Structures are given as structure tokens and as C-alpha cells.
PDB file of N, CA and C in Angstrom:
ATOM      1  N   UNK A   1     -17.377  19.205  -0.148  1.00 62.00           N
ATOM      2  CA  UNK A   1     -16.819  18.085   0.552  1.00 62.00           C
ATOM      3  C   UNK A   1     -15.504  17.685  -0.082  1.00 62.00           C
ATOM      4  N   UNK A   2     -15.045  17.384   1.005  1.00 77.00           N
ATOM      5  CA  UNK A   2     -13.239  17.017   0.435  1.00 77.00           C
ATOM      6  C   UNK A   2     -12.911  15.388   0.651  1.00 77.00           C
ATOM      7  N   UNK A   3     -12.436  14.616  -0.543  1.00 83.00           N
ATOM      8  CA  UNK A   3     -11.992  13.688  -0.151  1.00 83.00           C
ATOM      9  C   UNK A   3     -10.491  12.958  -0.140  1.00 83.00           C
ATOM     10  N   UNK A   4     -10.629  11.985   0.818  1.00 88.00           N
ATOM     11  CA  UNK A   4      -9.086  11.504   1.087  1.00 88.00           C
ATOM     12  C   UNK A   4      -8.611  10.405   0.961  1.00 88.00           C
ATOM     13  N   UNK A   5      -7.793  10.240  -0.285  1.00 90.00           N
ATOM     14  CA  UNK A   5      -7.860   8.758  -0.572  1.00 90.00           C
ATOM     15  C   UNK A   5      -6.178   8.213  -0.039  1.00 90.00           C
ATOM     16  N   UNK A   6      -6.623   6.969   0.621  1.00 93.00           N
ATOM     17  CA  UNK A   6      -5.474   6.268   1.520  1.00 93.00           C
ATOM     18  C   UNK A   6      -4.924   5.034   0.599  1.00 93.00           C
ATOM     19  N   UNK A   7      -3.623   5.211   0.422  1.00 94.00           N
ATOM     20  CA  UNK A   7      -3.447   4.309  -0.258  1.00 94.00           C
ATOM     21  C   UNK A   7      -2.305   3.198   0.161  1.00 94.00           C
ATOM     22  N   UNK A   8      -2.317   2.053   0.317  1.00 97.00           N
ATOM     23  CA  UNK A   8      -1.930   1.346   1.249  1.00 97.00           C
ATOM     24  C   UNK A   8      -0.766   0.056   0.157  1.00 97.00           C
ATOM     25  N   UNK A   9       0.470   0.330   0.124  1.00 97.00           N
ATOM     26  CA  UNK A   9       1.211  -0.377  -0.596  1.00 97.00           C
ATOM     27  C   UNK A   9       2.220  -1.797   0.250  1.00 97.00           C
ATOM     28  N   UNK A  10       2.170  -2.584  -0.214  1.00 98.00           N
ATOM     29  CA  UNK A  10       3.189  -4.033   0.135  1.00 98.00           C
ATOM     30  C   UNK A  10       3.488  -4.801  -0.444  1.00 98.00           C
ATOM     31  N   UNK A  11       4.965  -5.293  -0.286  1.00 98.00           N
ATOM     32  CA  UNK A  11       5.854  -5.849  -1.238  1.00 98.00           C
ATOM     33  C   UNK A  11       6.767  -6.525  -0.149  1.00 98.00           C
ATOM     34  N   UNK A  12       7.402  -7.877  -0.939  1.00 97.00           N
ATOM     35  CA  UNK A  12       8.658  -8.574  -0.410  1.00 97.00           C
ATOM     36  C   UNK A  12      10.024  -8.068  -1.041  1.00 97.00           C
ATOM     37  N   UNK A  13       9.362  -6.821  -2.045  1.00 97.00           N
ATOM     38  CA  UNK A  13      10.521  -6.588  -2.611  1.00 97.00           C
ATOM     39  C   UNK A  13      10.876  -5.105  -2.565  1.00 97.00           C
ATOM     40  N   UNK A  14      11.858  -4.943  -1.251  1.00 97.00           N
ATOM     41  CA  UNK A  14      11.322  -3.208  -0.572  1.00 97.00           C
ATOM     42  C   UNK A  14      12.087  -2.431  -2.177  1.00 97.00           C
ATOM     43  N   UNK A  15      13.031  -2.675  -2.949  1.00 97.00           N
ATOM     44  CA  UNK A  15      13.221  -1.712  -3.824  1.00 97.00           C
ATOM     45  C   UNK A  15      12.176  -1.473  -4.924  1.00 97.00           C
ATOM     46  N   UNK A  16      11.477  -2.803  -5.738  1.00 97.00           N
ATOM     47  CA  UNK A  16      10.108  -2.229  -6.048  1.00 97.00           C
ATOM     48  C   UNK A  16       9.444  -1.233  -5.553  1.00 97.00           C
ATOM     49  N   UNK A  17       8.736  -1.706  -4.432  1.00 97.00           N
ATOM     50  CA  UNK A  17       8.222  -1.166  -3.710  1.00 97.00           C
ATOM     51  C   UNK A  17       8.604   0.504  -3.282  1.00 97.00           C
ATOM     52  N   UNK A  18       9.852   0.398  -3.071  1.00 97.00           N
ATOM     53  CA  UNK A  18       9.972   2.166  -2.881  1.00 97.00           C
ATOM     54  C   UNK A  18       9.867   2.737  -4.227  1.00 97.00           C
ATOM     55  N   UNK A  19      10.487   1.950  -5.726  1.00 97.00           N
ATOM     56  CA  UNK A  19      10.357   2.813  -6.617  1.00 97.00           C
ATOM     57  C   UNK A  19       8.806   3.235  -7.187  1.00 97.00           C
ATOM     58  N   UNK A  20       7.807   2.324  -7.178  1.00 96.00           N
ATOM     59  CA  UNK A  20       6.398   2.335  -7.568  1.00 96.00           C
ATOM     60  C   UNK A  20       6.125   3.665  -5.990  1.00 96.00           C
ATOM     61  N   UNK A  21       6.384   3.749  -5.093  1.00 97.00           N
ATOM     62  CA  UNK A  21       5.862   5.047  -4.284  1.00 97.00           C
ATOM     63  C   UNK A  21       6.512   6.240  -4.578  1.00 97.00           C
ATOM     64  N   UNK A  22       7.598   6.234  -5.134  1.00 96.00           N
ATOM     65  CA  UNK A  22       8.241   7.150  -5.090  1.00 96.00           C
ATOM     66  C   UNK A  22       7.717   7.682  -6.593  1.00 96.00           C
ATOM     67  N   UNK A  23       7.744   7.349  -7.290  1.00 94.00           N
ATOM     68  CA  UNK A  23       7.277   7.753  -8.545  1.00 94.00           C
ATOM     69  C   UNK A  23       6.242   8.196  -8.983  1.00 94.00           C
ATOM     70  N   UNK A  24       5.002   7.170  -8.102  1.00 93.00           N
ATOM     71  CA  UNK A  24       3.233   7.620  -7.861  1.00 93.00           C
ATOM     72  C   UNK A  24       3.511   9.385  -7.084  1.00 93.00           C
ATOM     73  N   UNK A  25       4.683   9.260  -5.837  1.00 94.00           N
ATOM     74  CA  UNK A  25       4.451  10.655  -4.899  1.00 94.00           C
ATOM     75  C   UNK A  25       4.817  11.537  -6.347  1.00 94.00           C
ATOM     76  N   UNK A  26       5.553  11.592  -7.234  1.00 93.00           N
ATOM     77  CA  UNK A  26       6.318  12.615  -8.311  1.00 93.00           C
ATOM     78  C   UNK A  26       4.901  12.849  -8.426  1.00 93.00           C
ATOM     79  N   UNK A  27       4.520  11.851  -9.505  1.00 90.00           N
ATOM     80  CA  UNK A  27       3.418  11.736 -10.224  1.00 90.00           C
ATOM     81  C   UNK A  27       2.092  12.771  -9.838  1.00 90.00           C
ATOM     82  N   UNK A  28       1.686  12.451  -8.427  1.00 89.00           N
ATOM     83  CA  UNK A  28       0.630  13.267  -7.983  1.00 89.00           C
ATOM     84  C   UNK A  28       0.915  14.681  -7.530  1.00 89.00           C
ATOM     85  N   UNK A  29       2.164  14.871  -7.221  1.00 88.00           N
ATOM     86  CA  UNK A  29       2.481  16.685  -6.986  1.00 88.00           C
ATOM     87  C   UNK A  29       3.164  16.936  -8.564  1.00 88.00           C
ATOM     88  N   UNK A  30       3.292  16.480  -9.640  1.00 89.00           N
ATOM     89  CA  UNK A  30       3.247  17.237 -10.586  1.00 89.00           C
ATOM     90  C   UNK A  30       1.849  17.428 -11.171  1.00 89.00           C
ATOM     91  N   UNK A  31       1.003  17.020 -10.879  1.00 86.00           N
ATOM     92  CA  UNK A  31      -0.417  17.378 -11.062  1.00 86.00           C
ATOM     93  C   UNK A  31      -0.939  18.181 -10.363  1.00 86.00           C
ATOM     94  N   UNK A  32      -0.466  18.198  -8.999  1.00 85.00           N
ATOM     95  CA  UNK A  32      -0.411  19.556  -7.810  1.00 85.00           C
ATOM     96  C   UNK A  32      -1.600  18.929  -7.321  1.00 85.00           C
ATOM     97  N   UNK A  33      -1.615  17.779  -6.695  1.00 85.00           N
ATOM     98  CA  UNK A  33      -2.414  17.415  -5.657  1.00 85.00           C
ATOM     99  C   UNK A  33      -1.736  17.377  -4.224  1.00 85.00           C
ATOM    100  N   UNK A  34      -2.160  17.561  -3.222  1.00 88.00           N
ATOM    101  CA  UNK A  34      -1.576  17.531  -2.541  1.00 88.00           C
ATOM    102  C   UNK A  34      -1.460  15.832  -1.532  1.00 88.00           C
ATOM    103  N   UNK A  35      -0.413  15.589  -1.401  1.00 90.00           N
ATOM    104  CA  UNK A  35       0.223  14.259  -1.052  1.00 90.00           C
ATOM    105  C   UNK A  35       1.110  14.150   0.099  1.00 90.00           C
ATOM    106  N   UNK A  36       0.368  13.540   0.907  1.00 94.00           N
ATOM    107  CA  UNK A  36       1.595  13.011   2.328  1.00 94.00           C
ATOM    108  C   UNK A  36       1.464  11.511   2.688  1.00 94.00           C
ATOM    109  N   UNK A  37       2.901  12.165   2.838  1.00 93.00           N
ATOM    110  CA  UNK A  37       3.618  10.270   2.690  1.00 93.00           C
ATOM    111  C   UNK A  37       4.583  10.266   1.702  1.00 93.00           C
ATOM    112  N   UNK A  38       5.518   9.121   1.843  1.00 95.00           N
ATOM    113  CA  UNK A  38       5.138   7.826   2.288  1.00 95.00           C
ATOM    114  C   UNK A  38       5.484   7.925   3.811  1.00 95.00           C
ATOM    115  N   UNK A  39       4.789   7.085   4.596  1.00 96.00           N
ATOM    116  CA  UNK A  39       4.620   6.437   5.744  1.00 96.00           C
ATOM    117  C   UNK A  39       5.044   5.462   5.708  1.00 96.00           C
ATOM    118  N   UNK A  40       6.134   4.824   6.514  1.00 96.00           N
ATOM    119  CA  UNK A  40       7.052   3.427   6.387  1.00 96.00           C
ATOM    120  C   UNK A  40       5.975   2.701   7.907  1.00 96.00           C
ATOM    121  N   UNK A  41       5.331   1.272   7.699  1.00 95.00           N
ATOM    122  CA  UNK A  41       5.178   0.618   8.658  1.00 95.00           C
ATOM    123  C   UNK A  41       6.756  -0.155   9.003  1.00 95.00           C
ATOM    124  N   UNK A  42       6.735  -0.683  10.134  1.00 97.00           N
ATOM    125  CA  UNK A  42       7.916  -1.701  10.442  1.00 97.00           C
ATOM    126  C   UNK A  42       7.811  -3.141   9.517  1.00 97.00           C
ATOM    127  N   UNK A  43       8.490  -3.550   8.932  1.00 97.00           N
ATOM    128  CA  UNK A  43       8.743  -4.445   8.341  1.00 97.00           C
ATOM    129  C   UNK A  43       7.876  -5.724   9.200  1.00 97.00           C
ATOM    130  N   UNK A  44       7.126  -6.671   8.237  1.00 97.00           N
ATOM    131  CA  UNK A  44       6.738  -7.961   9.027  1.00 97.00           C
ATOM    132  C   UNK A  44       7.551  -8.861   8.682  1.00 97.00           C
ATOM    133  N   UNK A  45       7.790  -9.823   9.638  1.00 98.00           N
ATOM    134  CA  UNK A  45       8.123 -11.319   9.533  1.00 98.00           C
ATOM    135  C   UNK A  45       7.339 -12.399   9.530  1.00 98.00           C
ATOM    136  N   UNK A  46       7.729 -12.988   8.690  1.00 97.00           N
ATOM    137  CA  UNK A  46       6.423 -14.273   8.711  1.00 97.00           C
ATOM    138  C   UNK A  46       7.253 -15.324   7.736  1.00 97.00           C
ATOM    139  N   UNK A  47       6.594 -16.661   8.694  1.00 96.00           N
ATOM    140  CA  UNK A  47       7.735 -17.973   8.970  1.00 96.00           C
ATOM    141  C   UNK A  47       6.627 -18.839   8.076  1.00 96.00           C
ATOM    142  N   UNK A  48       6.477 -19.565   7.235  1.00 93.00           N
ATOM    143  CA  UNK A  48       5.310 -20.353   6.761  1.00 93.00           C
ATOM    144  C   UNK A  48       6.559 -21.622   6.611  1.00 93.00           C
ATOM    145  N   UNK A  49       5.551 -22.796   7.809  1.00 89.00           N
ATOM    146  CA  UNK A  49       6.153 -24.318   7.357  1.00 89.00           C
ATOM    147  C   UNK A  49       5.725 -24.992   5.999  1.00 89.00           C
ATOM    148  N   UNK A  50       7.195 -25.735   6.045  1.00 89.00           N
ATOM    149  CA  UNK A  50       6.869 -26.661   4.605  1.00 89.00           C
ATOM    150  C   UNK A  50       6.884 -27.531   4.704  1.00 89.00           C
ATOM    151  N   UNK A  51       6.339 -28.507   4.645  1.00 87.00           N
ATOM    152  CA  UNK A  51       6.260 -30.209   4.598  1.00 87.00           C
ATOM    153  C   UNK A  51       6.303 -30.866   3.172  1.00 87.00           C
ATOM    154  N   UNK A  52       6.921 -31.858   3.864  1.00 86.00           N
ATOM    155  CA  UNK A  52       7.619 -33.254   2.580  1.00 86.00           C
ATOM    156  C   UNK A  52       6.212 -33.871   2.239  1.00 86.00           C
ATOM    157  N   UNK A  53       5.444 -34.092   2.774  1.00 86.00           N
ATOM    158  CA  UNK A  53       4.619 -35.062   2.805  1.00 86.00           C
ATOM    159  C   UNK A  53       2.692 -34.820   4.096  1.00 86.00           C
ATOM    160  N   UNK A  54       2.638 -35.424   3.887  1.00 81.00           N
ATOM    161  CA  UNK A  54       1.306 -35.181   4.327  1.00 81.00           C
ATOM    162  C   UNK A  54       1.400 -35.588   5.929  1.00 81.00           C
ATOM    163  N   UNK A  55       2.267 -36.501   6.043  1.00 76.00           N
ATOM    164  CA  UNK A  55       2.902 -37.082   7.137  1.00 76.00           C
ATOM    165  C   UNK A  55       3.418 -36.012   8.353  1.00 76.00           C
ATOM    166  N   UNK A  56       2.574 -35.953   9.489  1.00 73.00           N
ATOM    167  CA  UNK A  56       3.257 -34.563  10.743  1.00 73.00           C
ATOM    168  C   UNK A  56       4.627 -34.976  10.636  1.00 73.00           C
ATOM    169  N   UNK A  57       5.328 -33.892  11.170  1.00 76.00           N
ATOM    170  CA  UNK A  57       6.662 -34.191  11.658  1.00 76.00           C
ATOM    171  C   UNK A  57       7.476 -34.389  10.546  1.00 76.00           C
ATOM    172  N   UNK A  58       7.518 -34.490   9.247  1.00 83.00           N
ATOM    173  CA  UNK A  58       8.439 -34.665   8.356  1.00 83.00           C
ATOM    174  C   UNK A  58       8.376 -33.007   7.373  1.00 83.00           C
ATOM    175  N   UNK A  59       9.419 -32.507   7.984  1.00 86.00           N
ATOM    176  CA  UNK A  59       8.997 -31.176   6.502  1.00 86.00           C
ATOM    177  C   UNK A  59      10.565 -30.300   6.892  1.00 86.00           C
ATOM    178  N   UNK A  60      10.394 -29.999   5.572  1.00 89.00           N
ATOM    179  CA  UNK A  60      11.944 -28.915   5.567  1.00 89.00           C
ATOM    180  C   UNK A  60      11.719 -27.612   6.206  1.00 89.00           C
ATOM    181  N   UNK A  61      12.814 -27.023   6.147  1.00 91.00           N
ATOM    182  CA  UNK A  61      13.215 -25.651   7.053  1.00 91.00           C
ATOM    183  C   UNK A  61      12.033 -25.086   6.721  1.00 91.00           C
ATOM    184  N   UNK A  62      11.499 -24.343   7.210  1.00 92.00           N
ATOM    185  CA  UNK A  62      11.108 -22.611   7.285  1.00 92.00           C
ATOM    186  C   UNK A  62      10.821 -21.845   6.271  1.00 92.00           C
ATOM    187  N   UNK A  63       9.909 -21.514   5.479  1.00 93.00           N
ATOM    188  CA  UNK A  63      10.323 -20.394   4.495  1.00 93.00           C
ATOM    189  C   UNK A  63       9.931 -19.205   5.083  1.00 93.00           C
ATOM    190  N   UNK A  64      11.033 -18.233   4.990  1.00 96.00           N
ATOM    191  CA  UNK A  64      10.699 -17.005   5.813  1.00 96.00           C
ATOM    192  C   UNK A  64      10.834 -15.864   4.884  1.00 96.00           C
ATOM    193  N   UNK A  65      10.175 -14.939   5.128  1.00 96.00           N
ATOM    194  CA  UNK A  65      10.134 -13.398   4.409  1.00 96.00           C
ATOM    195  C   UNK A  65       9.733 -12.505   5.100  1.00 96.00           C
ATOM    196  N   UNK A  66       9.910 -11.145   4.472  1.00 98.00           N
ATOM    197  CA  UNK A  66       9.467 -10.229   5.182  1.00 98.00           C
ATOM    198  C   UNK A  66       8.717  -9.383   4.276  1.00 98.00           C
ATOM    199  N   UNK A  67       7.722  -8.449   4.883  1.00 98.00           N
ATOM    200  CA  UNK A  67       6.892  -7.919   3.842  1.00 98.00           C
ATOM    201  C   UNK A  67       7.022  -6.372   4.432  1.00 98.00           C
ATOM    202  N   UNK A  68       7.184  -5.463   3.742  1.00 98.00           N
ATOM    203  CA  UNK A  68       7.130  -4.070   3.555  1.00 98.00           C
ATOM    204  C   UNK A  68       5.925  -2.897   3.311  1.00 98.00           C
ATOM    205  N   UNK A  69       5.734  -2.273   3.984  1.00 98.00           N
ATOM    206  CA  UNK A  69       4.410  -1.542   3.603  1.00 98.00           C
ATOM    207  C   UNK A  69       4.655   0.034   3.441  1.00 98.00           C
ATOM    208  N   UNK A  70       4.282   0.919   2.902  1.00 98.00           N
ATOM    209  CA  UNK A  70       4.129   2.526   2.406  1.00 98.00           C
ATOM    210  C   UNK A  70       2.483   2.196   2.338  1.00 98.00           C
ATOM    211  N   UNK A  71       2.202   4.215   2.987  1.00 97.00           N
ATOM    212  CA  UNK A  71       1.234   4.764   3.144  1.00 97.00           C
ATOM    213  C   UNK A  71       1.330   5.930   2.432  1.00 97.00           C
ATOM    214  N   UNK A  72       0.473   6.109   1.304  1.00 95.00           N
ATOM    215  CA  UNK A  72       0.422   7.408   0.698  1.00 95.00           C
ATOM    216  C   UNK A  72      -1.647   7.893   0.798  1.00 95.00           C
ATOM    217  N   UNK A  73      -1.377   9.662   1.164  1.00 93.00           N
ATOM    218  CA  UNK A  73      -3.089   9.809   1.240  1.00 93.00           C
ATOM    219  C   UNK A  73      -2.913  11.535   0.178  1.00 93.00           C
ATOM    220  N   UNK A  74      -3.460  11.546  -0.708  1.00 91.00           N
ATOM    221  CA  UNK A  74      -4.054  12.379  -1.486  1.00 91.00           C
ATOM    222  C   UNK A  74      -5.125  12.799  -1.080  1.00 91.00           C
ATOM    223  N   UNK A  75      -5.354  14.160  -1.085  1.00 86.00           N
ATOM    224  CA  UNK A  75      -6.345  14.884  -0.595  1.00 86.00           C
ATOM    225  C   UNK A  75      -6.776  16.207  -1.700  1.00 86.00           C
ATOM    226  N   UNK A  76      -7.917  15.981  -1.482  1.00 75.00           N
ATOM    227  CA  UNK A  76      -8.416  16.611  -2.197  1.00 75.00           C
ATOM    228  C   UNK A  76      -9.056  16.600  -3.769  1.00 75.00           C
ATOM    229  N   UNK A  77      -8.101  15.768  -4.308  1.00 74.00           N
ATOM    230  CA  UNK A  77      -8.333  16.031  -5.725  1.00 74.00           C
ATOM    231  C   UNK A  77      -8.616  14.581  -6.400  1.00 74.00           C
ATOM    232  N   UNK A  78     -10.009  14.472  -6.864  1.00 76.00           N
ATOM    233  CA  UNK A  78     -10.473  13.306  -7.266  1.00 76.00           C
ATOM    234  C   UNK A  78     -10.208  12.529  -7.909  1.00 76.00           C
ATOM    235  N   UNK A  79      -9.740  13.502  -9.396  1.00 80.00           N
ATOM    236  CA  UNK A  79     -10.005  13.220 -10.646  1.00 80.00           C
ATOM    237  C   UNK A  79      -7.902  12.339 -10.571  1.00 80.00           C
ATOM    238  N   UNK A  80      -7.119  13.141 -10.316  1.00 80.00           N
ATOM    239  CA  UNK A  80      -5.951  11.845  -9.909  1.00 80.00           C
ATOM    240  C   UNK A  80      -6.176  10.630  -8.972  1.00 80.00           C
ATOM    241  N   UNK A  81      -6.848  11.310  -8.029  1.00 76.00           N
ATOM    242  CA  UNK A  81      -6.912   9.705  -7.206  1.00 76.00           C
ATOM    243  C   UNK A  81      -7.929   8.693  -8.078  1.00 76.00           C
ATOM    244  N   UNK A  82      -8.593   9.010  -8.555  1.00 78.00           N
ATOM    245  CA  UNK A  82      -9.411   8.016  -9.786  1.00 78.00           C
ATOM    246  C   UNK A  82      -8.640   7.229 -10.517  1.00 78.00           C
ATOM    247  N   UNK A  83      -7.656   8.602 -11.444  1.00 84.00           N
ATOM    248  CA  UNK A  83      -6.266   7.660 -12.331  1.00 84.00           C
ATOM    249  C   UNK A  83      -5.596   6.846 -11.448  1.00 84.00           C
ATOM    250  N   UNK A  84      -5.008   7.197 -10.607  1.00 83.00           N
ATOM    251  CA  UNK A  84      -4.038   5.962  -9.732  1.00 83.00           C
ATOM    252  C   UNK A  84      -5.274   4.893  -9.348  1.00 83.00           C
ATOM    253  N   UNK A  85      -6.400   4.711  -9.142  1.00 80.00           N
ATOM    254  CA  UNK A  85      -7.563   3.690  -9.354  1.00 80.00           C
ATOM    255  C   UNK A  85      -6.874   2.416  -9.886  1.00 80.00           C
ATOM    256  N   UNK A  86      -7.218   3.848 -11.342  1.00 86.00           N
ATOM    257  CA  UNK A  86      -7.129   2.743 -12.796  1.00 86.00           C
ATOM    258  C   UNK A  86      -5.331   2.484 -13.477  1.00 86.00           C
ATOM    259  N   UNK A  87      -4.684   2.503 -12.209  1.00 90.00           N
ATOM    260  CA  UNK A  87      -3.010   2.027 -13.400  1.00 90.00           C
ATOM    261  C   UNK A  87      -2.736   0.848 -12.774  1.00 90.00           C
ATOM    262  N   UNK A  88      -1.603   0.419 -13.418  1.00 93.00           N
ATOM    263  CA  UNK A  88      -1.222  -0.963 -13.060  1.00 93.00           C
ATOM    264  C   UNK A  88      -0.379  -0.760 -12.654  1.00 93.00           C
ATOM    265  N   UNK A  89       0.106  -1.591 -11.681  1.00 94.00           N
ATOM    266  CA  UNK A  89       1.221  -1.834 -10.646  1.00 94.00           C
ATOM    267  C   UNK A  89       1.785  -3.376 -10.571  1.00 94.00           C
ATOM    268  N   UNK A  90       3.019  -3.320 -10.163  1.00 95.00           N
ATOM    269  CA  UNK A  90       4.074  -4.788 -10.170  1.00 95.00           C
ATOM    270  C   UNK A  90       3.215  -5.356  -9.580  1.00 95.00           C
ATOM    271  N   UNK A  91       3.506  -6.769 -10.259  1.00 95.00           N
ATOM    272  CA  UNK A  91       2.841  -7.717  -9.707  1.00 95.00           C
ATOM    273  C   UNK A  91       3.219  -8.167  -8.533  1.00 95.00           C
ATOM    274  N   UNK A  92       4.330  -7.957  -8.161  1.00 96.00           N
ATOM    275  CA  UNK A  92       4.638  -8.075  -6.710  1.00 96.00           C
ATOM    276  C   UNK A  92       4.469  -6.799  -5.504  1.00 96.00           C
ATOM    277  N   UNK A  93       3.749  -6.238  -6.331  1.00 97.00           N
ATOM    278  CA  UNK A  93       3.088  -5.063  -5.236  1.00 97.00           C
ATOM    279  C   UNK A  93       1.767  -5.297  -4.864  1.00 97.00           C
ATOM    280  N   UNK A  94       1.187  -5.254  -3.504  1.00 96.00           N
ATOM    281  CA  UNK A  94       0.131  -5.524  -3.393  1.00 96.00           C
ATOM    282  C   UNK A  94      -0.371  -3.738  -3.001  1.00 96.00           C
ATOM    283  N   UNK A  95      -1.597  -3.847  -3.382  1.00 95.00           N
ATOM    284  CA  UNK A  95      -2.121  -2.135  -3.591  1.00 95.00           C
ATOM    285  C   UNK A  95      -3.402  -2.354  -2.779  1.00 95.00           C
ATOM    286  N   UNK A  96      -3.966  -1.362  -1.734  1.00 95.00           N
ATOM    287  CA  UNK A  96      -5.057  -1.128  -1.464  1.00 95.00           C
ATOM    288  C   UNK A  96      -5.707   0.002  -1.455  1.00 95.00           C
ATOM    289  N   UNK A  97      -6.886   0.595  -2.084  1.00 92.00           N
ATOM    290  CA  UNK A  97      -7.318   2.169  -1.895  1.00 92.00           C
ATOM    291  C   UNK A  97      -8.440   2.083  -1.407  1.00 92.00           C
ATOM    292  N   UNK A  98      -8.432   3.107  -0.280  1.00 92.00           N
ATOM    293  CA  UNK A  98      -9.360   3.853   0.518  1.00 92.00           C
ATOM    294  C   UNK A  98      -9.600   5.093   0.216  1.00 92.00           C
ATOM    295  N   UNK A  99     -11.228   5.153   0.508  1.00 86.00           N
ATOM    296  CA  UNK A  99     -11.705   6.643   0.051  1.00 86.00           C
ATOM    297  C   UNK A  99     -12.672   7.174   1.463  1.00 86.00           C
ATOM    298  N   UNK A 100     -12.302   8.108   1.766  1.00 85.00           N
ATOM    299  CA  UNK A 100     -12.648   8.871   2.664  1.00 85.00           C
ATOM    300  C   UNK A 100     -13.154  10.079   2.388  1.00 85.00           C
ATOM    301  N   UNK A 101     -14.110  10.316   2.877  1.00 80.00           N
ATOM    302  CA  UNK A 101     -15.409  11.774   2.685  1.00 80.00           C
ATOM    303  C   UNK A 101     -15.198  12.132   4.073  1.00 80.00           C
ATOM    304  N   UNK A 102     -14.868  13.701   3.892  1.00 74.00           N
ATOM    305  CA  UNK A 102     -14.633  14.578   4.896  1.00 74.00           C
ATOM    306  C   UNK A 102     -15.230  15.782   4.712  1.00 74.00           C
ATOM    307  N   UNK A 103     -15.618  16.132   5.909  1.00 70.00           N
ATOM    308  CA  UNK A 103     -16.643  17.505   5.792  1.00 70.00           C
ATOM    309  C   UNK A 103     -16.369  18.537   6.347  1.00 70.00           C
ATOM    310  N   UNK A 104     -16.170  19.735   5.512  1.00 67.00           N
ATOM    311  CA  UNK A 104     -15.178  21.022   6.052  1.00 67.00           C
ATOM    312  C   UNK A 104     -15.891  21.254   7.539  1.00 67.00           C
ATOM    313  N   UNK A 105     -15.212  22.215   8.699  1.00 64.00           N
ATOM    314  CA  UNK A 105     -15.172  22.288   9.550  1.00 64.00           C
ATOM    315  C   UNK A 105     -16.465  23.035  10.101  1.00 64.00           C
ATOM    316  N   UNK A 106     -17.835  22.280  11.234  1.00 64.00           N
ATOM    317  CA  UNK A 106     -18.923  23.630  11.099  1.00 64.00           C
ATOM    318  C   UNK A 106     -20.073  23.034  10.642  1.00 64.00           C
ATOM    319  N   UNK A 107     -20.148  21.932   9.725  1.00 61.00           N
ATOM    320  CA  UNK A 107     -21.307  21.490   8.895  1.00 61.00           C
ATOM    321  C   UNK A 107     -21.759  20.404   9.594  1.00 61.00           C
ATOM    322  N   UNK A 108     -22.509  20.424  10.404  1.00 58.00           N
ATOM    323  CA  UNK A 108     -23.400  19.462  10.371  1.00 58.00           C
ATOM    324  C   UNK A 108     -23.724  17.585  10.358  1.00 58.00           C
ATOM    325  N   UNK A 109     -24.480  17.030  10.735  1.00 57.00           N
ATOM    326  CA  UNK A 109     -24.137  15.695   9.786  1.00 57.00           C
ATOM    327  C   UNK A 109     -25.632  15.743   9.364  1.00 57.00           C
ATOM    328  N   UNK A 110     -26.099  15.031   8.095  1.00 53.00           N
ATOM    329  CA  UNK A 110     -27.412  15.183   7.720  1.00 53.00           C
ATOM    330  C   UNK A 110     -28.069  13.844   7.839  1.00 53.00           C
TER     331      UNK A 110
END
């Protein structure tokens, strides 16, 4: 059985952010796993109001940002997708990993 781990990156800060993917992609094909991606989602926008006071109707502008996402999926090889598990990443990176079990082509389900 082969597995496929999805790894799901976001940041307000797209140059972080590309350098922590770009470095993880080095990282896992000099170990010779095999790696595709990054996958760019479209950028989000998101508007969060601020208020002066507790009072409706009284509050300053807008704080607006945008948030950035990369998709990286390693296949195959466990024992790296385990290490990238266990490393640390910017604190302004938000990280998610998915693990996926896949069953060569022909077999069954039990």
C-alpha cells in the first residue's frame, strides 16, 4: 500500500510562504521522494470590522488581508512525510497534513 500525504500551506505573508514551500519541495526530492506541487489556490480576501466601542455603528475602517495557500502531496515515502510531521514552521504559516492510503490497482477492498 502506498501512501499520500497532502500538505496544505497558508500565510498573509506570500514571500514566507513561498520560501518555507519551496525549500520543503528541495528538501523532499533530495531525499528522492517523489513530490508534486506546489499548487497555487487564488488568493482570499477577507474584510474583518473593527469597532471603537461596544456601541453598533461606531467603529473604524476595515481591516483587510489576504491569505495565500500552496498544495504540496508526497507520495510514497513515509518515513519523510513523518519528518516534515515533526519540523517547525513560521509562525505565520499555517500548516495542515493529510494522509491518504491508496491501494495499488486490482486489489480488492477488505
Amino acid at each position: 500500500m502506498t501512501f499520500v500525504t497532502k500538505l496544505t500551506f497558508q500565510s498573509g505573508d506570500r514571500a514566507v510562504l513561498d520560501d518555507v514551500v519551496d525549500d520543503l519541495k528541495s528538501l523532499i526530492e533530495r531525499k528522492g521522494a517523489e513530490c508534486k506541487g506546489p499548487h497555487s489556490a487564488p488568493p482570499e480576501e477577507f474584510s474583518v470590522p473593527q469597532y471603537r466601542s461596544l456601541v453598533p455603528g461606531d467603529q473604524f475602517k476595515s481591516w483587510d488581508y489576504t491569505v495565500y495557500s500552496r498544495r504540496l502531496e508526497i507520495h510514497g515515502n513515509d518515513h519523510i512525510a513523518g519528518r516534515v510531521g515533526h519540523m517547525d514552521f513560521p509562525s505565520s504559516v499555517h500548516v495542515e497534513i493529510e494522509i491518504e492510503q491508496k491501494k495499488p490497482l486490482g486489489q480488492g477492498r477488505n
